[in-house]
Amino acid sequence: MFEQVMGDPYGWPFDGSFSAGDTALIVIDMQTDFCGIGGYVDRMGYDLSLTRRPIEPIQRVLQAARRSGIWVLHTREGHRPDLTDLPANKRWRSLQIGAGIGDPGPCGKILVRGEPGWEIIGELAPTDGEAIIDKPGKGSFYATDLELMLRSKGIRNLVLTGITTDVCVHTTMREANDRGFECLLLEDCCGATDAGNHAAAVKMVKMQGGVFGTVADSEAFVRALV
C-alpha cells in the first residue's frame, strides 16, 4: 500500500491509501499530432512548447509507476482511414483553422490511425504490457473498451496525465468521475495549447471541494510511491 498523495483541495485518494493493484496511470494523447513538429497542433499555429512541457514530468512518473507495478495505459485520438467515424462538424471545424482532419500533412494524414502523426512520441513510448486505447473523440471512455478494462482489473483510482488539459484530459476526468473512479490530475504532467486554458481547467477541478477529483504534481505522486 502507498501513502496518500498530498493534493489540492484534498489528499488522494479520498479514503487514505492506494495500491498498485487498484490504481492505473493514464497517459492521454501524447502523439506527434499534438506535440510534434508538423503535426495537427503545429499546423494550427499553436506554441508547441506548451504541449511538450509535460514530457519530462510524465517520463519521471512513468518510471516510478512502472517500478511500483502500477498499470499504465496510453490513449491516442484518431480516426479510421476512411473517416467513417469522423463527424462532419468536427471535420468542418478543423478546416476552418487550416488543419483539416484527414488531409495530408508533413506527418501523414492528420489525426488518422496508422499515420506517423497519430503515433505516440518516442520519449513516452509504451512498453510491453501497457494498453493503448484508440479513441475517435475527446474522452477516453467514449466508443472504447476502457471502462471494461479498468473494471476487469479492479481499478478504482486513476492518475491522469497528458494533453490537452482543457480538452481530452478534462473530458476523460469528467467521464471517469461520473463512473465512480477516484481521480488525480498531475498538473505539471498536463499541457494545453493556451496557458490560460490550462490554468482554468486545473482551477475547475479544484472547485466545490474537488468536483472531479483532486490535483497534485509529479513530485508529490512519485514521493508517495517511495
Coordinates of C-alpha atoms in Angstrom, one line a residue:
M1 CA 0.0 0.0 0.0
F2 CA 1.1 3.6 -0.7
E3 CA 0.5 6.6 1.4
Q4 CA -2.0 9.3 0.5
V5 CA -0.8 11.9 -2.1
M6 CA -0.8 15.4 -0.8
G7 CA -3.2 17.1 -3.2
D8 CA -5.3 20.3 -3.6
P9 CA -8.1 20.5 -2.4
Y10 CA -7.8 17.1 -0.7
G11 CA -5.4 14.2 -0.2
W12 CA -5.7 11.5 -2.8
P13 CA -7.3 9.1 -2.7
F14 CA -10.1 10.3 -0.5
D15 CA -10.1 7.1 1.5
G16 CA -6.5 7.4 2.5
S17 CA -4.3 5.0 0.6
F18 CA -3.9 3.2 -2.7
S19 CA -2.1 0.2 -4.1
A20 CA -0.6 -1.0 -7.4
G21 CA -3.4 -3.4 -7.8
D22 CA -6.2 -0.8 -7.6
T23 CA -4.6 2.1 -9.5
A24 CA -3.9 3.0 -13.1
L25 CA -1.9 5.7 -14.7
I26 CA -3.4 7.1 -18.0
V27 CA -1.1 9.0 -20.4
I28 CA -3.5 10.8 -22.7
D29 CA -2.8 11.6 -26.4
M30 CA 1.0 12.3 -26.2
Q31 CA 1.1 11.9 -30.0
T32 CA 3.1 13.7 -32.7
D33 CA -0.1 15.3 -34.0
F34 CA -0.4 17.1 -30.6
C35 CA 3.1 17.8 -29.6
G36 CA 5.4 17.3 -32.6
I37 CA 6.7 19.4 -35.5
G38 CA 4.4 19.2 -38.5
G39 CA 1.5 17.6 -36.5
Y40 CA -2.1 18.8 -36.0
V41 CA -1.4 21.4 -33.3
D42 CA 1.7 22.7 -35.1
R43 CA -0.3 23.1 -38.3
M44 CA -2.9 25.1 -36.4
G45 CA -0.2 27.5 -35.4
Y46 CA 0.0 26.9 -31.7
D47 CA 3.1 27.1 -29.5
L48 CA 4.4 23.5 -29.3
S49 CA 6.4 24.3 -26.2
L50 CA 3.1 24.3 -24.2
T51 CA 2.1 20.8 -25.3
R52 CA 5.7 19.5 -24.9
R53 CA 6.1 20.9 -21.4
P54 CA 4.7 17.8 -19.7
I55 CA 7.0 15.3 -21.4
E56 CA 9.8 15.3 -18.8
P57 CA 7.4 15.2 -15.8
I58 CA 5.5 12.3 -17.4
Q59 CA 8.7 10.4 -18.0
R60 CA 9.5 10.6 -14.3
V61 CA 6.0 9.5 -13.4
L62 CA 6.1 6.6 -15.9
Q63 CA 9.4 5.4 -14.5
A64 CA 8.1 5.4 -10.9
A65 CA 4.8 3.8 -11.8
R66 CA 6.5 1.0 -13.8
R67 CA 8.8 0.3 -10.9
S68 CA 5.9 0.2 -8.5
G69 CA 3.8 -2.1 -10.6
I70 CA 1.0 0.4 -11.3
W71 CA -0.8 -0.4 -14.6
V72 CA -0.1 2.1 -17.3
L73 CA -2.4 2.9 -20.2
H74 CA -1.9 5.2 -23.1
T75 CA -4.6 6.8 -25.4
R76 CA -4.5 8.0 -29.0
E77 CA -7.1 10.2 -30.6
G78 CA -7.5 9.4 -34.3
H79 CA -9.9 8.3 -37.0
R80 CA -10.3 5.4 -39.3
P81 CA -8.6 5.8 -42.6
D82 CA -11.9 6.0 -44.4
L83 CA -13.0 8.7 -41.9
T84 CA -16.4 7.0 -41.3
D85 CA -16.0 7.7 -37.6
L86 CA -15.3 11.4 -38.1
P87 CA -18.3 13.7 -37.5
A88 CA -19.0 16.2 -40.2
N89 CA -18.9 19.1 -37.8
K90 CA -15.5 18.0 -36.3
R91 CA -14.0 17.9 -39.8
W92 CA -15.6 21.3 -40.7
R93 CA -14.1 22.9 -37.6
S94 CA -10.7 21.6 -38.4
L95 CA -10.8 23.0 -41.9
Q96 CA -11.6 26.5 -40.5
I97 CA -8.3 26.6 -38.7
G98 CA -6.2 25.3 -41.7
A99 CA -5.6 21.8 -40.4
G100 CA -8.3 19.5 -41.9
I101 CA -8.6 16.2 -40.2
G102 CA -7.8 13.5 -42.8
D103 CA -5.9 15.9 -45.0
P104 CA -2.2 15.2 -45.9
G105 CA 0.5 16.9 -43.9
P106 CA 4.2 16.6 -43.0
C107 CA 3.3 13.8 -40.6
G108 CA 0.9 12.0 -42.9
K109 CA -2.9 12.4 -42.9
I110 CA -3.9 14.5 -39.9
L111 CA -5.3 12.5 -36.9
V112 CA -5.7 9.3 -38.9
R113 CA -4.9 6.0 -37.4
G114 CA -1.8 4.4 -38.7
E115 CA -0.2 7.7 -39.9
P116 CA 3.1 8.9 -38.4
G117 CA 1.4 11.9 -36.7
W118 CA -1.0 9.6 -34.9
E119 CA 1.7 7.7 -33.1
I120 CA 2.8 8.2 -29.5
I121 CA 6.1 10.2 -29.3
G122 CA 9.2 8.2 -28.8
E123 CA 10.0 9.8 -25.4
L124 CA 6.9 8.3 -23.9
A125 CA 6.6 5.1 -26.0
P126 CA 4.5 2.3 -24.3
T127 CA 6.4 -0.8 -23.1
D128 CA 5.2 -4.4 -23.3
G129 CA 2.0 -4.9 -21.3
E130 CA 0.9 -1.3 -21.4
A131 CA -2.5 -1.0 -23.0
I132 CA -3.2 1.5 -25.8
I133 CA -6.8 2.9 -26.1
D134 CA -7.6 4.2 -29.6
K135 CA -10.5 6.7 -29.4
P136 CA -12.3 8.8 -32.0
G137 CA -13.3 11.6 -29.7
K138 CA -12.0 13.7 -26.8
G139 CA -13.0 11.5 -23.9
S140 CA -11.2 8.2 -23.3
F141 CA -14.4 6.3 -22.4
Y142 CA -16.5 7.2 -25.4
A143 CA -16.6 4.4 -28.1
T144 CA -13.7 2.5 -26.4
D145 CA -13.5 -0.5 -24.0
L146 CA -11.5 1.5 -21.4
E147 CA -14.2 1.1 -18.6
L148 CA -14.4 -2.7 -19.2
M149 CA -10.6 -3.0 -19.0
L150 CA -10.4 -1.0 -15.8
R151 CA -13.3 -2.9 -14.1
S152 CA -11.8 -6.2 -15.1
K153 CA -8.5 -5.2 -13.4
G154 CA -10.2 -4.0 -10.3
I155 CA -9.0 -0.4 -10.8
R156 CA -10.7 2.3 -8.7
N157 CA -8.1 5.0 -8.7
L158 CA -6.9 6.9 -11.8
V159 CA -3.9 9.2 -12.2
L160 CA -4.4 11.4 -15.3
T161 CA -1.6 13.0 -17.4
G162 CA -1.3 14.1 -21.0
I163 CA -2.7 16.7 -23.4
T164 CA -4.6 18.8 -23.6
T165 CA -5.6 19.7 -20.1
D166 CA -8.7 21.6 -21.1
V167 CA -10.0 19.1 -23.7
C168 CA -9.1 15.4 -23.8
V169 CA -7.7 15.2 -20.2
H170 CA -10.6 17.2 -18.7
T171 CA -13.2 15.2 -20.7
T172 CA -11.7 11.9 -19.6
M173 CA -11.5 13.1 -16.0
R174 CA -15.2 14.1 -16.0
E175 CA -16.2 10.8 -17.6
A176 CA -14.2 8.9 -15.0
N177 CA -15.6 10.8 -12.1
D178 CA -19.2 10.1 -13.2
R179 CA -18.3 6.4 -13.3
G180 CA -17.1 6.5 -9.7
F181 CA -13.3 6.4 -10.3
E182 CA -11.2 8.4 -7.8
C183 CA -9.2 10.8 -10.0
L184 CA -5.9 12.6 -9.5
L185 CA -4.7 15.2 -12.0
L186 CA -1.0 15.8 -12.1
E187 CA -0.8 19.4 -13.1
D188 CA 2.8 19.5 -14.4
C189 CA 2.2 16.4 -16.4
C190 CA -0.5 18.1 -18.5
G191 CA -0.4 20.9 -21.0
A192 CA -2.7 22.9 -23.3
T193 CA -2.4 25.0 -26.4
D194 CA -3.1 28.1 -24.3
A195 CA -1.6 28.7 -20.8
G196 CA -4.8 30.4 -19.6
N197 CA -6.9 27.4 -20.6
H198 CA -4.6 25.0 -18.7
A199 CA -4.8 27.1 -15.6
A200 CA -8.6 27.4 -15.9
A201 CA -9.0 23.7 -16.4
V202 CA -7.0 23.0 -13.3
K203 CA -9.0 25.5 -11.3
M204 CA -12.2 23.9 -12.4
V205 CA -11.1 20.6 -10.9
K206 CA -10.4 22.2 -7.6
M207 CA -13.8 23.9 -7.3
Q208 CA -16.5 22.7 -4.9
G209 CA -14.1 20.8 -2.8
G210 CA -12.7 18.8 -5.8
V211 CA -15.7 18.5 -8.1
F212 CA -14.0 16.0 -10.4
G213 CA -11.1 14.8 -8.1
T214 CA -8.0 16.5 -6.9
V215 CA -4.8 18.0 -8.2
A216 CA -1.1 17.4 -7.3
D217 CA 2.2 17.4 -9.1
S218 CA 4.6 14.7 -10.3
E219 CA 6.9 15.2 -7.3
A220 CA 4.1 14.6 -4.8
F221 CA 3.0 11.5 -6.6
V222 CA 6.4 10.0 -7.1
R223 CA 7.2 10.7 -3.4
A224 CA 4.1 8.7 -2.4
L225 CA 5.4 5.7 -4.3
V226 CA 8.8 5.5 -2.4

